[in-house]
PDB file of C-alpha atoms in Angstrom:
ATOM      1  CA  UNK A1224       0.000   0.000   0.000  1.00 47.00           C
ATOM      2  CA  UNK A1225       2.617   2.279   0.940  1.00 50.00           C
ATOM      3  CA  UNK A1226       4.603   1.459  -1.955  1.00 48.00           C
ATOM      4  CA  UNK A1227       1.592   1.669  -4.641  1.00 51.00           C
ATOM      5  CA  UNK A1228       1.047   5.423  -3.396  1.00 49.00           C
ATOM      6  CA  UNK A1229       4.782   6.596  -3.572  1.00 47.00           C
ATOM      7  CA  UNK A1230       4.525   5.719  -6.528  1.00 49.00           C
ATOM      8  CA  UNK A1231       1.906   7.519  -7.476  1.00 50.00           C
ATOM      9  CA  UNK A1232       3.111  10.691  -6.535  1.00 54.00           C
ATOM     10  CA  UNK A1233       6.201  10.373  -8.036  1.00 54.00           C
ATOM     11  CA  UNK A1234       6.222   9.673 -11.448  1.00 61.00           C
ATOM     12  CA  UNK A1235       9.335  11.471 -12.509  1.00 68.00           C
ATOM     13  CA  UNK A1236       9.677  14.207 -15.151  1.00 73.00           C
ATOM     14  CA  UNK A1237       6.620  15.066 -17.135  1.00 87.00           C
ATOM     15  CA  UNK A1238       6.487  16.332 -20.707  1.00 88.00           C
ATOM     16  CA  UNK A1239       5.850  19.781 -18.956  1.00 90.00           C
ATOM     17  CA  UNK A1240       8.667  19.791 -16.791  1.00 90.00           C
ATOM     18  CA  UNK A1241      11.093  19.021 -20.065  1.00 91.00           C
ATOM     19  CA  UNK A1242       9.640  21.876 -22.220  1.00 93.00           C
ATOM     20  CA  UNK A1243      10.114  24.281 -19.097  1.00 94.00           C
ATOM     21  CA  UNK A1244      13.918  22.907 -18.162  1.00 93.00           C
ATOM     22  CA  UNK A1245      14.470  23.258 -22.155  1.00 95.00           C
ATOM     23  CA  UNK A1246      13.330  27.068 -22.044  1.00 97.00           C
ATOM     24  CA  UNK A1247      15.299  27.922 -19.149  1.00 97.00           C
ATOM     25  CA  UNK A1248      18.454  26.247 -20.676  1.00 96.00           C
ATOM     26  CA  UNK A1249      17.806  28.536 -23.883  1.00 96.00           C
ATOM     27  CA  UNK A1250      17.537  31.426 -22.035  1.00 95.00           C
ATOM     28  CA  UNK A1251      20.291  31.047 -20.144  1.00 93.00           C
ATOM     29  CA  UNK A1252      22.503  30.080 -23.120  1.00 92.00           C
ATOM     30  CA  UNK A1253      21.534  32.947 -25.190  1.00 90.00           C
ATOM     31  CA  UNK A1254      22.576  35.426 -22.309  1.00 84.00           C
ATOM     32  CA  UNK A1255      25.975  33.637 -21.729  1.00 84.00           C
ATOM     33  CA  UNK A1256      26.279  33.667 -25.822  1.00 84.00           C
ATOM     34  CA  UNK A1257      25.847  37.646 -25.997  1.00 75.00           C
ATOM     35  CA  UNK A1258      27.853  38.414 -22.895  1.00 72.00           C
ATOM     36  CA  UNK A1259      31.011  36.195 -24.704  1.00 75.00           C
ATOM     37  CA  UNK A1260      30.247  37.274 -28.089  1.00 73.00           C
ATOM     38  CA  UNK A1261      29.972  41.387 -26.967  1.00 67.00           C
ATOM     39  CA  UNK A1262      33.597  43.409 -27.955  1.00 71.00           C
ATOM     40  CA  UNK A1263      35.624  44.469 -25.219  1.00 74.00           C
ATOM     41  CA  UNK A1264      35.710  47.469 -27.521  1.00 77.00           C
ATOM     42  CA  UNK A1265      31.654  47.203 -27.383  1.00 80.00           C
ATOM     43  CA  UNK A1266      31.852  46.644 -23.937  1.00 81.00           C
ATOM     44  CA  UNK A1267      34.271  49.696 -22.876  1.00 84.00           C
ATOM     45  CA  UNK A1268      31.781  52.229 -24.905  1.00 87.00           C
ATOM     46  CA  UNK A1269      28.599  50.697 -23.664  1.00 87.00           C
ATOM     47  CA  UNK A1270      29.684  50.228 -19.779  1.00 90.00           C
ATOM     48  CA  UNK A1271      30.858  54.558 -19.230  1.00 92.00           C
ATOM     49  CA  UNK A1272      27.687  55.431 -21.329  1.00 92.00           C
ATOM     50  CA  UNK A1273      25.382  53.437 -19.481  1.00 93.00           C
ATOM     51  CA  UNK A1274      26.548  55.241 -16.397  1.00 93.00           C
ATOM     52  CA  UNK A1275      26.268  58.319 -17.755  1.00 93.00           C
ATOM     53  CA  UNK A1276      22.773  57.361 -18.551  1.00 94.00           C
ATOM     54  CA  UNK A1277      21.926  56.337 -15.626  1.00 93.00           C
ATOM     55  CA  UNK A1278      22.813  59.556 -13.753  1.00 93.00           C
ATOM     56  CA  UNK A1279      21.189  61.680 -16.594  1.00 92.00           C
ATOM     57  CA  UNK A1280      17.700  59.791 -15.908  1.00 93.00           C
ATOM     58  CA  UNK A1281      18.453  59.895 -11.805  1.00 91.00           C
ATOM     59  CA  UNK A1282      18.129  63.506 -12.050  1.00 89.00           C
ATOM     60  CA  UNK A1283      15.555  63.643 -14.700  1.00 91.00           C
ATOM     61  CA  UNK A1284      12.815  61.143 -13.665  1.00 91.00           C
ATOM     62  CA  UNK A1285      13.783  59.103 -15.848  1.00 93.00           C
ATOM     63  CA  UNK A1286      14.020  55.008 -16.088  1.00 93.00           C
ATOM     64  CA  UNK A1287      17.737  54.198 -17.333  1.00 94.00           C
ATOM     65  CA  UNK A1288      17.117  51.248 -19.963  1.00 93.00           C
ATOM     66  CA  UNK A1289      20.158  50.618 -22.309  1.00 93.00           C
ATOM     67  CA  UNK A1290      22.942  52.060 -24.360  1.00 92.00           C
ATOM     68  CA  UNK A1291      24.286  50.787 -27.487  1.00 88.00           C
ATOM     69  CA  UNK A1292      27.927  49.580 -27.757  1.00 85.00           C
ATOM     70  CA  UNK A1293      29.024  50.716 -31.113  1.00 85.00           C
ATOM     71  CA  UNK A1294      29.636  55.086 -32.152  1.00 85.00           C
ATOM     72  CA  UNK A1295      28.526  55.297 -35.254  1.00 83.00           C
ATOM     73  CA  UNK A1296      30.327  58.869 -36.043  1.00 84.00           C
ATOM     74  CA  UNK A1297      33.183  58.675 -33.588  1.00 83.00           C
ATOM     75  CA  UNK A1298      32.065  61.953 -31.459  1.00 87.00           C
ATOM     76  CA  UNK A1299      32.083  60.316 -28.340  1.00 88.00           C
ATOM     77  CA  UNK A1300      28.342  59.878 -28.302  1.00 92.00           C
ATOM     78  CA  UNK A1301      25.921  56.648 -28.280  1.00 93.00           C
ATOM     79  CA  UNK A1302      22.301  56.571 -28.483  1.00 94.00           C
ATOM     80  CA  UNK A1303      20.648  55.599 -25.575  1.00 95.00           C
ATOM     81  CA  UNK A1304      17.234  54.819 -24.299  1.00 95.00           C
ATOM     82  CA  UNK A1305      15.289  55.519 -20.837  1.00 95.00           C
ATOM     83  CA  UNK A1306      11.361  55.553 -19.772  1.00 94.00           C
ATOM     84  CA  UNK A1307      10.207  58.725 -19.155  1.00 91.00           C
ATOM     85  CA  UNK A1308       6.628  58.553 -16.019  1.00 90.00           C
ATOM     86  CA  UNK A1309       4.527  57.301 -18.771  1.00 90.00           C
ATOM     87  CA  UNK A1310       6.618  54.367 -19.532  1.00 91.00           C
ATOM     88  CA  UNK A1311       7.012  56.187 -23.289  1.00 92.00           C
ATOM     89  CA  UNK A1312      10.477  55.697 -24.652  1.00 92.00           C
ATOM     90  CA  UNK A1313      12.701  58.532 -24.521  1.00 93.00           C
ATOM     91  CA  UNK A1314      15.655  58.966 -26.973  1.00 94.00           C
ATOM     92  CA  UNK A1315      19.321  60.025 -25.889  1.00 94.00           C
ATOM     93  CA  UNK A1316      22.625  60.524 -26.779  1.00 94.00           C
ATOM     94  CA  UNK A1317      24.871  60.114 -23.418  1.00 95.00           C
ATOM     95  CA  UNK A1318      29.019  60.212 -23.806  1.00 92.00           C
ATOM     96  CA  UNK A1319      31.734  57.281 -23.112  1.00 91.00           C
ATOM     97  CA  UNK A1320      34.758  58.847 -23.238  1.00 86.00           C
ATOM     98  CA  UNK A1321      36.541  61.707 -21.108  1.00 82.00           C
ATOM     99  CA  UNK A1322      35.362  64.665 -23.705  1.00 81.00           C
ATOM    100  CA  UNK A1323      31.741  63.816 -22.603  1.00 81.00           C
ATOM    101  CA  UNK A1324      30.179  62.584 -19.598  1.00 84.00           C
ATOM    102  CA  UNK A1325      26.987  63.586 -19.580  1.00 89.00           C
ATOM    103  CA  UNK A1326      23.461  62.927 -22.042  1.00 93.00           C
ATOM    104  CA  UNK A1327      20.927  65.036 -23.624  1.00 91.00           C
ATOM    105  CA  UNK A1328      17.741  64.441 -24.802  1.00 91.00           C
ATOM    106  CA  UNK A1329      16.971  64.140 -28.613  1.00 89.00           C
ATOM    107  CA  UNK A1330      14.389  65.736 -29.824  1.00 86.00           C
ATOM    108  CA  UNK A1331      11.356  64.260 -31.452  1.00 79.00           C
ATOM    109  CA  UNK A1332      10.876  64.707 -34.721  1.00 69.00           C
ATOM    110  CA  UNK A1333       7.423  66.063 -35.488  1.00 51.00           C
TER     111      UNK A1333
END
């Protein structure tokens, strides 16, 4: 009797619990893939700017999100992103290097 219920209870894994182990393993690979695949040169642009960022949107209300990794002109600037109190996305260019440590907002165009 005792036997016939353990065994009921424990059944091992399920069909479920494979499709939810498989997602978590994806996840969890594609986050260790970008963080080895990311430039250090990415990575020493993106780091200072998201900094920068996040003090900009400290004193501005804002929600720091994400900076890229990559200047497109070489000025020193990357566009970044933060929330604004509406949860609206709000466009910025914020510095990496020591000619710029600060953001500014970008306008929208109308």
């Amino acid at each position: 009797m005792i036997l016939k219920s353990y065994q009921s209870k424990n059944r091992g894994f399920t069909l479920l619990d494979l499709i939810i182990g498989l997602i978590i393993m994806t996840i969890i690979i594609i986050i260790a893939l970008h963080n080895l695949l990311e430039s250090p040169e990415s990575q020493q642009i993106r780091k200072p700017a998201e900094r920068n960022l996040r003090a900009f949107a400290h004193g501005n209300q804002l929600n720091a999100l994400k900076c890229q990794g990559k200047d497109e002109d070489g000025d020193g600037w990357v566009l970044c992103e933060a929330n604004d109190r509406k949860q609206q996305t709000v466009k910025l260019q914020c510095g990496y290097d020591h000619r710029h440590s600060d953001c500014y907002l970008i306008p929208k165009s109308v």
